[in-house]
Amino acid sequence: MSLFKRVDILLVASGGGHLVQMRRLIPSFATGDVRLVTTAAKDQVPPNFAGPIYHVADANRQAPLRIVILFLQSLSLSLRLRPRHIISTGAAPGAIFIWICRYLCGSKCIWVDSLANVERMSLSGRLVKPQCDLWLSQWEDVALKSGATYRGQVI
Amino acid sequence: MIFVSVGTQLPFDRLLAGIDAWAQQTKEQVIAQCGKTSYAALAIEMRPFVSTAEYDELFEQADIVVSHAGMGAILGSIYASKPIVIMPRQSSLGEHRNDHQEDTARRFASISGVFVVRDTPSLHQVLNDLRNSRPGIAASRPKSEVYESPLGKSLREWLDLDGSQKAAASAMTARRANVNSD
Protein backbone atom coordinates (compact mmCIF):
# COMPACT_ATOMS: atom_id res chain seq x y z
CA MET A 1 0.00 0.00 0.00
CA SER A 2 1.61 3.21 -1.15
CA LEU A 3 2.08 5.84 1.55
CA PHE A 4 1.41 8.63 -0.89
CA LYS A 5 -1.72 7.48 -2.71
CA ARG A 6 -4.95 8.72 -1.19
CA VAL A 7 -8.33 7.05 -1.69
CA ASP A 8 -10.64 9.25 -3.76
CA ILE A 9 -13.92 8.57 -2.00
CA LEU A 10 -14.64 6.71 1.22
CA LEU A 11 -18.30 5.72 1.61
CA VAL A 12 -19.32 5.10 5.23
CA ALA A 13 -22.63 3.54 6.22
CA SER A 14 -24.04 1.60 9.16
CA GLY A 15 -26.11 -1.47 8.36
CA GLY A 16 -29.83 -1.61 7.70
CA GLY A 17 -31.48 1.44 6.15
CA HIS A 18 -28.22 3.44 6.11
CA LEU A 19 -26.50 0.89 3.87
CA VAL A 20 -29.60 0.47 1.71
CA GLN A 21 -29.56 4.20 1.03
CA MET A 22 -25.81 4.12 0.34
CA ARG A 23 -26.46 1.42 -2.26
CA ARG A 24 -28.63 3.94 -4.08
CA LEU A 25 -25.67 6.33 -4.22
CA ILE A 26 -23.06 3.80 -5.35
CA PRO A 27 -23.97 3.95 -9.10
CA SER A 28 -22.97 7.63 -9.08
CA PHE A 29 -19.40 6.90 -8.01
CA ALA A 30 -18.18 4.38 -10.54
CA THR A 31 -14.84 6.00 -11.34
CA GLY A 32 -11.75 6.42 -9.21
CA ASP A 33 -10.65 4.66 -6.06
CA VAL A 34 -13.91 4.31 -4.16
CA ARG A 35 -14.09 2.19 -1.01
CA LEU A 36 -16.81 1.28 1.45
CA VAL A 37 -16.79 1.13 5.24
CA THR A 38 -19.78 -0.48 6.93
CA THR A 39 -20.88 -2.09 10.17
CA ALA A 40 -23.08 -4.53 8.26
CA ALA A 41 -22.30 -8.23 8.24
CA LYS A 42 -20.60 -9.70 5.17
CA ASP A 43 -23.85 -11.14 3.80
CA GLN A 44 -25.46 -7.70 3.70
CA VAL A 45 -22.88 -5.89 1.59
CA PRO A 46 -23.87 -4.73 -1.88
CA PRO A 47 -23.03 -7.46 -4.39
CA ASN A 48 -22.46 -4.92 -7.15
CA PHE A 49 -19.88 -2.82 -5.34
CA ALA A 50 -16.51 -3.54 -6.95
CA GLY A 51 -14.23 -1.72 -4.54
CA PRO A 52 -12.71 -2.84 -1.24
CA ILE A 53 -15.10 -3.13 1.70
CA TYR A 54 -14.04 -2.70 5.33
CA HIS A 55 -16.10 -3.91 8.28
CA VAL A 56 -16.06 -1.97 11.54
CA ALA A 57 -17.73 -2.43 14.92
CA ASP A 58 -21.39 -1.52 15.19
CA ALA A 59 -21.56 1.07 17.95
CA ASN A 60 -24.80 2.89 18.57
CA ARG A 61 -26.87 4.12 21.50
CA GLN A 62 -27.68 0.51 22.45
CA ALA A 63 -24.00 -0.51 22.46
CA PRO A 64 -21.99 2.56 23.46
CA LEU A 65 -18.85 0.83 24.71
CA ARG A 66 -18.04 -0.44 21.22
CA ILE A 67 -17.42 3.21 20.40
CA VAL A 68 -13.85 2.75 21.66
CA ILE A 69 -13.20 -0.17 19.30
CA LEU A 70 -14.91 1.69 16.49
CA PHE A 71 -12.82 4.78 17.13
CA LEU A 72 -9.57 2.80 17.01
CA GLN A 73 -10.62 0.99 13.82
CA SER A 74 -11.60 4.29 12.24
CA LEU A 75 -8.31 5.90 13.20
CA SER A 76 -6.33 3.01 11.75
CA LEU A 77 -8.28 3.01 8.48
CA SER A 78 -8.12 6.78 8.17
CA LEU A 79 -4.32 6.77 8.56
CA ARG A 80 -4.01 4.12 5.84
CA LEU A 81 -6.57 5.38 3.34
CA ARG A 82 -6.46 9.19 3.85
CA PRO A 83 -9.57 9.74 1.70
CA ARG A 84 -9.91 12.94 -0.28
CA HIS A 85 -13.68 12.76 0.19
CA ILE A 86 -15.99 11.08 2.65
CA ILE A 87 -19.66 10.50 2.03
CA SER A 88 -21.77 9.08 4.84
CA THR A 89 -25.43 8.14 5.09
CA GLY A 90 -25.01 7.76 8.87
CA ALA A 91 -24.93 6.86 11.60
CA ALA A 92 -22.28 7.04 14.35
CA PRO A 93 -19.42 5.43 12.33
CA GLY A 94 -19.96 8.00 9.60
CA ALA A 95 -19.71 10.83 12.11
CA ILE A 96 -16.54 9.37 13.60
CA PHE A 97 -14.81 8.96 10.23
CA ILE A 98 -15.76 12.48 9.22
CA TRP A 99 -14.45 13.91 12.45
CA ILE A 100 -11.15 11.98 12.27
CA CYS A 101 -10.47 12.44 8.57
CA ARG A 102 -11.31 16.11 8.58
CA TYR A 103 -8.54 16.82 11.08
CA LEU A 104 -6.12 14.08 10.07
CA CYS A 105 -6.05 14.65 6.32
CA GLY A 106 -8.37 17.52 5.43
CA SER A 107 -10.98 15.32 3.74
CA LYS A 108 -13.98 16.97 2.08
CA CYS A 109 -16.99 15.63 3.98
CA ILE A 110 -20.57 15.04 2.92
CA TRP A 111 -23.29 13.99 5.34
CA VAL A 112 -26.53 12.54 3.96
CA ASP A 113 -29.14 12.28 6.71
CA SER A 114 -31.45 9.29 6.50
CA LEU A 115 -34.73 9.34 4.59
CA ALA A 116 -36.30 8.11 7.81
CA ASN A 117 -35.52 11.39 9.58
CA VAL A 118 -38.64 13.24 8.57
CA GLU A 119 -38.81 15.59 11.55
CA ARG A 120 -35.24 16.71 12.32
CA MET A 121 -31.62 15.92 11.57
CA SER A 122 -30.14 12.90 13.37
CA LEU A 123 -27.98 13.29 16.48
CA SER A 124 -24.86 11.97 14.68
CA GLY A 125 -25.49 14.41 11.87
CA ARG A 126 -25.86 17.35 14.19
CA LEU A 127 -22.63 16.44 15.99
CA VAL A 128 -20.55 16.72 12.81
CA LYS A 129 -22.21 19.69 11.16
CA PRO A 130 -19.11 21.90 11.70
CA GLN A 131 -16.89 19.33 9.95
CA CYS A 132 -19.07 18.96 6.86
CA ASP A 133 -18.64 20.71 3.52
CA LEU A 134 -22.09 19.50 2.53
CA TRP A 135 -24.63 18.74 5.27
CA LEU A 136 -27.77 17.30 3.74
CA SER A 137 -31.31 16.39 4.67
CA GLN A 138 -33.45 14.44 2.20
CA TRP A 139 -36.51 16.51 3.14
CA GLU A 140 -36.78 20.17 2.15
CA ASP A 141 -38.66 21.32 5.24
CA VAL A 142 -36.22 19.59 7.59
CA ALA A 143 -33.37 21.26 5.71
CA LEU A 144 -35.08 24.62 6.07
CA LYS A 145 -35.67 24.15 9.80
CA SER A 146 -32.20 22.84 10.62
CA GLY A 147 -29.97 24.88 8.34
CA ALA A 148 -29.12 21.83 6.26
CA THR A 149 -29.00 21.74 2.47
CA TYR A 150 -31.46 19.86 0.28
CA ARG A 151 -30.18 18.26 -2.91
CA GLY A 152 -32.71 15.55 -3.56
CA GLN A 153 -33.36 12.06 -2.27
CA VAL A 154 -31.81 8.67 -2.83
CA ILE A 155 -35.01 7.39 -4.45
CA MET B 1 -49.50 -12.25 -2.72
CA ILE B 2 -50.68 -9.14 -0.92
CA PHE B 3 -49.14 -8.52 2.50
CA VAL B 4 -51.07 -6.32 4.92
CA SER B 5 -49.46 -4.76 7.97
CA VAL B 6 -51.37 -2.86 10.66
CA GLY B 7 -48.67 -2.61 13.31
CA THR B 8 -48.86 -3.72 16.91
CA GLN B 9 -50.35 -0.76 18.77
CA LEU B 10 -54.08 -0.36 18.13
CA PRO B 11 -56.49 -2.39 15.97
CA PHE B 12 -57.15 -1.18 12.44
CA ASP B 13 -60.31 -3.03 11.51
CA ARG B 14 -61.32 -0.51 8.84
CA LEU B 15 -58.32 -1.52 6.76
CA LEU B 16 -58.83 -5.23 7.42
CA ALA B 17 -62.51 -5.04 6.44
CA GLY B 18 -61.63 -3.12 3.30
CA ILE B 19 -59.05 -5.59 2.08
CA ASP B 20 -61.15 -8.55 3.15
CA ALA B 21 -63.99 -7.34 0.92
CA TRP B 22 -61.57 -6.97 -1.98
CA ALA B 23 -60.14 -10.45 -1.43
CA GLN B 24 -63.64 -11.92 -1.43
CA GLN B 25 -64.30 -10.36 -4.85
CA THR B 26 -60.94 -11.05 -6.49
CA LYS B 27 -59.89 -14.29 -4.76
CA GLU B 28 -56.35 -12.91 -4.44
CA GLN B 29 -54.07 -14.36 -1.75
CA VAL B 30 -53.85 -11.91 1.16
CA ILE B 31 -51.90 -12.42 4.35
CA ALA B 32 -52.46 -9.86 7.09
CA GLN B 33 -50.37 -9.10 10.15
CA CYS B 34 -53.52 -7.99 11.95
CA GLY B 35 -52.52 -7.36 15.57
CA LYS B 36 -54.91 -8.00 18.42
CA THR B 37 -58.37 -7.70 16.89
CA SER B 38 -61.90 -9.06 17.08
CA TYR B 39 -62.48 -8.70 13.34
CA ALA B 40 -63.52 -12.02 11.81
CA ALA B 41 -62.05 -12.30 8.33
CA LEU B 42 -63.72 -14.20 5.49
CA ALA B 43 -61.13 -14.20 2.72
CA ILE B 44 -57.79 -13.17 4.17
CA GLU B 45 -55.27 -15.06 6.28
CA MET B 46 -54.99 -13.39 9.68
CA ARG B 47 -51.81 -13.48 11.76
CA PRO B 48 -52.01 -11.37 14.90
CA PHE B 49 -48.28 -11.30 15.51
CA VAL B 50 -45.31 -12.23 13.36
CA SER B 51 -41.65 -12.55 14.29
CA THR B 52 -39.11 -10.29 12.62
CA ALA B 53 -37.97 -13.17 10.45
CA GLU B 54 -41.54 -13.99 9.41
CA TYR B 55 -42.25 -10.32 8.70
CA ASP B 56 -39.17 -10.06 6.48
CA GLU B 57 -40.11 -13.29 4.71
CA LEU B 58 -43.69 -12.14 4.04
CA PHE B 59 -42.43 -8.77 2.92
CA GLU B 60 -40.00 -10.44 0.55
CA GLN B 61 -42.72 -12.63 -0.98
CA ALA B 62 -45.32 -9.91 -1.36
CA ASP B 63 -46.15 -8.38 -4.75
CA ILE B 64 -47.97 -5.49 -3.11
CA VAL B 65 -47.78 -4.20 0.46
CA VAL B 66 -50.84 -2.64 2.10
CA SER B 67 -50.21 -0.89 5.36
CA HIS B 68 -51.05 1.75 7.93
CA ALA B 69 -48.65 4.69 7.70
CA GLY B 70 -45.86 3.07 9.68
CA MET B 71 -42.30 4.10 8.82
CA GLY B 72 -41.00 0.53 8.80
CA ALA B 73 -43.42 -0.65 6.13
CA ILE B 74 -43.09 2.52 4.06
CA LEU B 75 -39.31 2.59 4.02
CA GLY B 76 -39.13 -1.17 3.59
CA SER B 77 -41.29 -0.96 0.48
CA ILE B 78 -39.30 1.91 -0.98
CA TYR B 79 -36.03 0.09 -0.39
CA ALA B 80 -37.41 -3.16 -1.81
CA SER B 81 -38.98 -1.37 -4.81
CA LYS B 82 -42.41 -2.79 -3.95
CA PRO B 83 -45.60 -0.84 -4.45
CA ILE B 84 -47.17 0.13 -1.15
CA VAL B 85 -50.74 1.24 -0.53
CA ILE B 86 -50.97 3.29 2.64
CA MET B 87 -54.16 3.93 4.56
CA PRO B 88 -53.37 6.41 7.34
CA ARG B 89 -54.97 5.77 10.71
CA GLN B 90 -57.35 8.53 11.75
CA SER B 91 -57.59 9.75 15.35
CA SER B 92 -61.23 10.81 14.82
CA LEU B 93 -62.09 7.13 14.26
CA GLY B 94 -60.13 6.00 17.31
CA GLU B 95 -57.48 4.35 15.15
CA HIS B 96 -54.57 6.36 16.49
CA ARG B 97 -53.89 8.89 19.26
CA ASN B 98 -53.09 11.73 16.82
CA ASP B 99 -53.09 12.43 13.09
CA HIS B 100 -49.36 11.92 12.67
CA GLN B 101 -50.00 9.12 10.17
CA GLU B 102 -51.82 11.50 7.86
CA ASP B 103 -48.72 13.76 7.86
CA THR B 104 -46.42 10.81 7.23
CA ALA B 105 -48.61 9.54 4.38
CA ARG B 106 -48.73 12.96 2.70
CA ARG B 107 -44.98 13.28 2.94
CA PHE B 108 -44.33 10.02 1.11
CA ALA B 109 -47.29 10.25 -1.27
CA SER B 110 -45.33 11.84 -4.09
CA ILE B 111 -42.75 9.06 -4.20
CA SER B 112 -43.14 6.70 -7.13
CA GLY B 113 -44.69 3.39 -6.04
CA VAL B 114 -46.33 4.85 -2.94
CA PHE B 115 -50.13 5.22 -2.98
CA VAL B 116 -52.26 6.81 -0.29
CA VAL B 117 -55.92 5.91 0.15
CA ARG B 118 -58.35 7.09 2.76
CA ASP B 119 -61.39 4.87 2.23
CA THR B 120 -62.39 1.41 1.03
CA PRO B 121 -63.47 2.37 -2.52
CA SER B 122 -60.09 4.06 -3.17
CA LEU B 123 -58.31 1.06 -1.67
CA HIS B 124 -60.13 -1.26 -4.09
CA GLN B 125 -59.47 1.09 -7.01
CA VAL B 126 -55.72 1.25 -6.42
CA LEU B 127 -55.40 -2.48 -5.79
CA ASN B 128 -57.27 -3.26 -9.00
CA ASP B 129 -55.09 -0.85 -10.96
CA LEU B 130 -51.92 -2.36 -9.53
CA ARG B 131 -53.15 -5.84 -10.27
CA ASN B 132 -53.95 -4.91 -13.85
CA SER B 133 -50.81 -2.76 -14.10
CA ARG B 134 -52.65 -0.04 -15.96
CA PRO B 135 -50.40 2.37 -17.81
CA GLY B 136 -49.82 5.55 -15.84
CA ILE B 137 -49.46 3.74 -12.57
CA ALA B 138 -45.85 2.97 -11.66
CA ALA B 139 -46.14 -0.35 -9.89
CA SER B 140 -42.47 -0.33 -9.10
CA ARG B 141 -39.50 1.90 -9.64
CA PRO B 142 -36.53 0.94 -11.81
CA LYS B 143 -33.91 -1.28 -10.26
CA SER B 144 -31.97 1.40 -8.43
CA GLU B 145 -28.76 -0.59 -8.20
CA VAL B 146 -28.19 0.43 -11.78
CA TYR B 147 -29.97 3.74 -12.22
CA GLU B 148 -28.49 6.89 -10.79
CA SER B 149 -30.56 8.46 -8.02
CA PRO B 150 -31.32 12.22 -8.08
CA LEU B 151 -29.20 12.80 -4.98
CA GLY B 152 -26.37 10.65 -6.35
CA LYS B 153 -26.29 12.70 -9.54
CA SER B 154 -26.29 15.91 -7.54
CA LEU B 155 -23.39 14.71 -5.37
CA ARG B 156 -21.41 13.49 -8.37
CA GLU B 157 -21.74 16.91 -9.95
CA TRP B 158 -20.85 18.66 -6.72
CA LEU B 159 -17.72 16.52 -6.31
CA ASP B 160 -16.80 17.03 -9.97
CA LEU B 161 -13.93 14.59 -9.65
CA ASP B 162 -12.96 14.69 -13.32
CA GLY B 163 -12.94 18.50 -13.42
CA SER B 164 -15.42 18.56 -16.29
CA GLN B 165 -17.46 21.35 -14.71
CA LYS B 166 -14.37 23.51 -14.21
CA ALA B 167 -13.39 22.89 -17.83
CA ALA B 168 -16.86 23.91 -19.00
CA ALA B 169 -16.75 27.03 -16.81
CA SER B 170 -13.34 28.16 -18.07
CA ALA B 171 -14.42 27.50 -21.66
CA MET B 172 -17.42 29.76 -21.00
CA THR B 173 -15.15 32.45 -19.52
CA ALA B 174 -12.81 32.22 -22.53
CA ARG B 175 -15.75 32.59 -24.95
CA ARG B 176 -17.00 35.65 -23.08
CA ALA B 177 -13.52 37.19 -23.08
CA ASN B 178 -13.36 36.66 -26.87
CA VAL B 179 -16.75 38.26 -27.35
CA ASN B 180 -15.83 41.29 -25.21
CA SER B 181 -12.58 41.89 -27.00
CA ASP B 182 -14.21 41.96 -30.47
Coordinates of C-alpha atoms in Angstrom, one line a residue:
Chain A
M1 CA 0.0 0.0 0.0
S2 CA 1.6 3.2 -1.2
L3 CA 2.1 5.8 1.6
F4 CA 1.4 8.6 -0.9
K5 CA -1.7 7.5 -2.7
R6 CA -5.0 8.7 -1.2
V7 CA -8.3 7.1 -1.7
D8 CA -10.6 9.3 -3.8
I9 CA -13.9 8.6 -2.0
L10 CA -14.6 6.7 1.2
L11 CA -18.3 5.7 1.6
V12 CA -19.3 5.1 5.2
A13 CA -22.6 3.5 6.2
S14 CA -24.0 1.6 9.2
G15 CA -26.1 -1.5 8.4
G16 CA -29.8 -1.6 7.7
G17 CA -31.5 1.4 6.1
H18 CA -28.2 3.4 6.1
L19 CA -26.5 0.9 3.9
V20 CA -29.6 0.5 1.7
Q21 CA -29.6 4.2 1.0
M22 CA -25.8 4.1 0.3
R23 CA -26.5 1.4 -2.3
R24 CA -28.6 3.9 -4.1
L25 CA -25.7 6.3 -4.2
I26 CA -23.1 3.8 -5.4
P27 CA -24.0 3.9 -9.1
S28 CA -23.0 7.6 -9.1
F29 CA -19.4 6.9 -8.0
A30 CA -18.2 4.4 -10.5
T31 CA -14.8 6.0 -11.3
G32 CA -11.8 6.4 -9.2
D33 CA -10.7 4.7 -6.1
V34 CA -13.9 4.3 -4.2
R35 CA -14.1 2.2 -1.0
L36 CA -16.8 1.3 1.4
V37 CA -16.8 1.1 5.2
T38 CA -19.8 -0.5 6.9
T39 CA -20.9 -2.1 10.2
A40 CA -23.1 -4.5 8.3
A41 CA -22.3 -8.2 8.2
K42 CA -20.6 -9.7 5.2
D43 CA -23.8 -11.1 3.8
Q44 CA -25.5 -7.7 3.7
V45 CA -22.9 -5.9 1.6
P46 CA -23.9 -4.7 -1.9
P47 CA -23.0 -7.5 -4.4
N48 CA -22.5 -4.9 -7.2
F49 CA -19.9 -2.8 -5.3
A50 CA -16.5 -3.5 -7.0
G51 CA -14.2 -1.7 -4.5
P52 CA -12.7 -2.8 -1.2
I53 CA -15.1 -3.1 1.7
Y54 CA -14.0 -2.7 5.3
H55 CA -16.1 -3.9 8.3
V56 CA -16.1 -2.0 11.5
A57 CA -17.7 -2.4 14.9
D58 CA -21.4 -1.5 15.2
A59 CA -21.6 1.1 17.9
N60 CA -24.8 2.9 18.6
R61 CA -26.9 4.1 21.5
Q62 CA -27.7 0.5 22.5
A63 CA -24.0 -0.5 22.5
P64 CA -22.0 2.6 23.5
L65 CA -18.8 0.8 24.7
R66 CA -18.0 -0.4 21.2
I67 CA -17.4 3.2 20.4
V68 CA -13.8 2.8 21.7
I69 CA -13.2 -0.2 19.3
L70 CA -14.9 1.7 16.5
F71 CA -12.8 4.8 17.1
L72 CA -9.6 2.8 17.0
Q73 CA -10.6 1.0 13.8
S74 CA -11.6 4.3 12.2
L75 CA -8.3 5.9 13.2
S76 CA -6.3 3.0 11.8
L77 CA -8.3 3.0 8.5
S78 CA -8.1 6.8 8.2
L79 CA -4.3 6.8 8.6
R80 CA -4.0 4.1 5.8
L81 CA -6.6 5.4 3.3
R82 CA -6.5 9.2 3.8
P83 CA -9.6 9.7 1.7
R84 CA -9.9 12.9 -0.3
H85 CA -13.7 12.8 0.2
I86 CA -16.0 11.1 2.6
I87 CA -19.7 10.5 2.0
S88 CA -21.8 9.1 4.8
T89 CA -25.4 8.1 5.1
G90 CA -25.0 7.8 8.9
A91 CA -24.9 6.9 11.6
A92 CA -22.3 7.0 14.4
P93 CA -19.4 5.4 12.3
G94 CA -20.0 8.0 9.6
A95 CA -19.7 10.8 12.1
I96 CA -16.5 9.4 13.6
F97 CA -14.8 9.0 10.2
I98 CA -15.8 12.5 9.2
W99 CA -14.5 13.9 12.4
I100 CA -11.1 12.0 12.3
C101 CA -10.5 12.4 8.6
R102 CA -11.3 16.1 8.6
Y103 CA -8.5 16.8 11.1
L104 CA -6.1 14.1 10.1
C105 CA -6.1 14.6 6.3
G106 CA -8.4 17.5 5.4
S107 CA -11.0 15.3 3.7
K108 CA -14.0 17.0 2.1
C109 CA -17.0 15.6 4.0
I110 CA -20.6 15.0 2.9
W111 CA -23.3 14.0 5.3
V112 CA -26.5 12.5 4.0
D113 CA -29.1 12.3 6.7
S114 CA -31.5 9.3 6.5
L115 CA -34.7 9.3 4.6
A116 CA -36.3 8.1 7.8
N117 CA -35.5 11.4 9.6
V118 CA -38.6 13.2 8.6
E119 CA -38.8 15.6 11.6
R120 CA -35.2 16.7 12.3
M121 CA -31.6 15.9 11.6
S122 CA -30.1 12.9 13.4
L123 CA -28.0 13.3 16.5
S124 CA -24.9 12.0 14.7
G125 CA -25.5 14.4 11.9
R126 CA -25.9 17.4 14.2
L127 CA -22.6 16.4 16.0
V128 CA -20.5 16.7 12.8
K129 CA -22.2 19.7 11.2
P130 CA -19.1 21.9 11.7
Q131 CA -16.9 19.3 10.0
C132 CA -19.1 19.0 6.9
D133 CA -18.6 20.7 3.5
L134 CA -22.1 19.5 2.5
W135 CA -24.6 18.7 5.3
L136 CA -27.8 17.3 3.7
S137 CA -31.3 16.4 4.7
Q138 CA -33.4 14.4 2.2
W139 CA -36.5 16.5 3.1
E140 CA -36.8 20.2 2.2
D141 CA -38.7 21.3 5.2
V142 CA -36.2 19.6 7.6
A143 CA -33.4 21.3 5.7
L144 CA -35.1 24.6 6.1
K145 CA -35.7 24.2 9.8
S146 CA -32.2 22.8 10.6
G147 CA -30.0 24.9 8.3
A148 CA -29.1 21.8 6.3
T149 CA -29.0 21.7 2.5
Y150 CA -31.5 19.9 0.3
R151 CA -30.2 18.3 -2.9
G152 CA -32.7 15.6 -3.6
Q153 CA -33.4 12.1 -2.3
V154 CA -31.8 8.7 -2.8
I155 CA -35.0 7.4 -4.4
Chain B
M1 CA -49.5 -12.3 -2.7
I2 CA -50.7 -9.1 -0.9
F3 CA -49.1 -8.5 2.5
V4 CA -51.1 -6.3 4.9
S5 CA -49.5 -4.8 8.0
V6 CA -51.4 -2.9 10.7
G7 CA -48.7 -2.6 13.3
T8 CA -48.9 -3.7 16.9
Q9 CA -50.3 -0.8 18.8
L10 CA -54.1 -0.4 18.1
P11 CA -56.5 -2.4 16.0
F12 CA -57.2 -1.2 12.4
D13 CA -60.3 -3.0 11.5
R14 CA -61.3 -0.5 8.8
L15 CA -58.3 -1.5 6.8
L16 CA -58.8 -5.2 7.4
A17 CA -62.5 -5.0 6.4
G18 CA -61.6 -3.1 3.3
I19 CA -59.0 -5.6 2.1
D20 CA -61.2 -8.6 3.1
A21 CA -64.0 -7.3 0.9
W22 CA -61.6 -7.0 -2.0
A23 CA -60.1 -10.5 -1.4
Q24 CA -63.6 -11.9 -1.4
Q25 CA -64.3 -10.4 -4.9
T26 CA -60.9 -11.1 -6.5
K27 CA -59.9 -14.3 -4.8
E28 CA -56.3 -12.9 -4.4
Q29 CA -54.1 -14.4 -1.7
V30 CA -53.8 -11.9 1.2
I31 CA -51.9 -12.4 4.3
A32 CA -52.5 -9.9 7.1
Q33 CA -50.4 -9.1 10.1
C34 CA -53.5 -8.0 12.0
G35 CA -52.5 -7.4 15.6
K36 CA -54.9 -8.0 18.4
T37 CA -58.4 -7.7 16.9
S38 CA -61.9 -9.1 17.1
Y39 CA -62.5 -8.7 13.3
A40 CA -63.5 -12.0 11.8
A41 CA -62.0 -12.3 8.3
L42 CA -63.7 -14.2 5.5
A43 CA -61.1 -14.2 2.7
I44 CA -57.8 -13.2 4.2
E45 CA -55.3 -15.1 6.3
M46 CA -55.0 -13.4 9.7
R47 CA -51.8 -13.5 11.8
P48 CA -52.0 -11.4 14.9
F49 CA -48.3 -11.3 15.5
V50 CA -45.3 -12.2 13.4
S51 CA -41.7 -12.6 14.3
T52 CA -39.1 -10.3 12.6
A53 CA -38.0 -13.2 10.5
E54 CA -41.5 -14.0 9.4
Y55 CA -42.3 -10.3 8.7
D56 CA -39.2 -10.1 6.5
E57 CA -40.1 -13.3 4.7
L58 CA -43.7 -12.1 4.0
F59 CA -42.4 -8.8 2.9
E60 CA -40.0 -10.4 0.5
Q61 CA -42.7 -12.6 -1.0
A62 CA -45.3 -9.9 -1.4
D63 CA -46.1 -8.4 -4.7
I64 CA -48.0 -5.5 -3.1
V65 CA -47.8 -4.2 0.5
V66 CA -50.8 -2.6 2.1
S67 CA -50.2 -0.9 5.4
H68 CA -51.0 1.7 7.9
A69 CA -48.7 4.7 7.7
G70 CA -45.9 3.1 9.7
M71 CA -42.3 4.1 8.8
G72 CA -41.0 0.5 8.8
A73 CA -43.4 -0.6 6.1
I74 CA -43.1 2.5 4.1
L75 CA -39.3 2.6 4.0
G76 CA -39.1 -1.2 3.6
S77 CA -41.3 -1.0 0.5
I78 CA -39.3 1.9 -1.0
Y79 CA -36.0 0.1 -0.4
A80 CA -37.4 -3.2 -1.8
S81 CA -39.0 -1.4 -4.8
K82 CA -42.4 -2.8 -3.9
P83 CA -45.6 -0.8 -4.4
I84 CA -47.2 0.1 -1.1
V85 CA -50.7 1.2 -0.5
I86 CA -51.0 3.3 2.6
M87 CA -54.2 3.9 4.6
P88 CA -53.4 6.4 7.3
R89 CA -55.0 5.8 10.7
Q90 CA -57.3 8.5 11.8
S91 CA -57.6 9.8 15.3
S92 CA -61.2 10.8 14.8
L93 CA -62.1 7.1 14.3
G94 CA -60.1 6.0 17.3
E95 CA -57.5 4.4 15.1
H96 CA -54.6 6.4 16.5
R97 CA -53.9 8.9 19.3
N98 CA -53.1 11.7 16.8
D99 CA -53.1 12.4 13.1
H100 CA -49.4 11.9 12.7
Q101 CA -50.0 9.1 10.2
E102 CA -51.8 11.5 7.9
D103 CA -48.7 13.8 7.9
T104 CA -46.4 10.8 7.2
A105 CA -48.6 9.5 4.4
R106 CA -48.7 13.0 2.7
R107 CA -45.0 13.3 2.9
F108 CA -44.3 10.0 1.1
A109 CA -47.3 10.2 -1.3
S110 CA -45.3 11.8 -4.1
I111 CA -42.7 9.1 -4.2
S112 CA -43.1 6.7 -7.1
G113 CA -44.7 3.4 -6.0
V114 CA -46.3 4.9 -2.9
F115 CA -50.1 5.2 -3.0
V116 CA -52.3 6.8 -0.3
V117 CA -55.9 5.9 0.1
R118 CA -58.4 7.1 2.8
D119 CA -61.4 4.9 2.2
T120 CA -62.4 1.4 1.0
P121 CA -63.5 2.4 -2.5
S122 CA -60.1 4.1 -3.2
L123 CA -58.3 1.1 -1.7
H124 CA -60.1 -1.3 -4.1
Q125 CA -59.5 1.1 -7.0
V126 CA -55.7 1.2 -6.4
L127 CA -55.4 -2.5 -5.8
N128 CA -57.3 -3.3 -9.0
D129 CA -55.1 -0.8 -11.0
L130 CA -51.9 -2.4 -9.5
R131 CA -53.2 -5.8 -10.3
N132 CA -54.0 -4.9 -13.8
S133 CA -50.8 -2.8 -14.1
R134 CA -52.6 0.0 -16.0
P135 CA -50.4 2.4 -17.8
G136 CA -49.8 5.6 -15.8
I137 CA -49.5 3.7 -12.6
A138 CA -45.9 3.0 -11.7
A139 CA -46.1 -0.3 -9.9
S140 CA -42.5 -0.3 -9.1
R141 CA -39.5 1.9 -9.6
P142 CA -36.5 0.9 -11.8
K143 CA -33.9 -1.3 -10.3
S144 CA -32.0 1.4 -8.4
E145 CA -28.8 -0.6 -8.2
V146 CA -28.2 0.4 -11.8
Y147 CA -30.0 3.7 -12.2
E148 CA -28.5 6.9 -10.8
S149 CA -30.6 8.5 -8.0
P150 CA -31.3 12.2 -8.1
L151 CA -29.2 12.8 -5.0
G152 CA -26.4 10.6 -6.4
K153 CA -26.3 12.7 -9.5
S154 CA -26.3 15.9 -7.5
L155 CA -23.4 14.7 -5.4
R156 CA -21.4 13.5 -8.4
E157 CA -21.7 16.9 -10.0
W158 CA -20.9 18.7 -6.7
L159 CA -17.7 16.5 -6.3
D160 CA -16.8 17.0 -10.0
L161 CA -13.9 14.6 -9.6
D162 CA -13.0 14.7 -13.3
G163 CA -12.9 18.5 -13.4
S164 CA -15.4 18.6 -16.3
Q165 CA -17.5 21.4 -14.7
K166 CA -14.4 23.5 -14.2
A167 CA -13.4 22.9 -17.8
A168 CA -16.9 23.9 -19.0
A169 CA -16.8 27.0 -16.8
S170 CA -13.3 28.2 -18.1
A171 CA -14.4 27.5 -21.7
M172 CA -17.4 29.8 -21.0
T173 CA -15.1 32.5 -19.5
A174 CA -12.8 32.2 -22.5
R175 CA -15.7 32.6 -24.9
R176 CA -17.0 35.6 -23.1
A177 CA -13.5 37.2 -23.1
N178 CA -13.4 36.7 -26.9
V179 CA -16.8 38.3 -27.4
N180 CA -15.8 41.3 -25.2
S181 CA -12.6 41.9 -27.0
D182 CA -14.2 42.0 -30.5

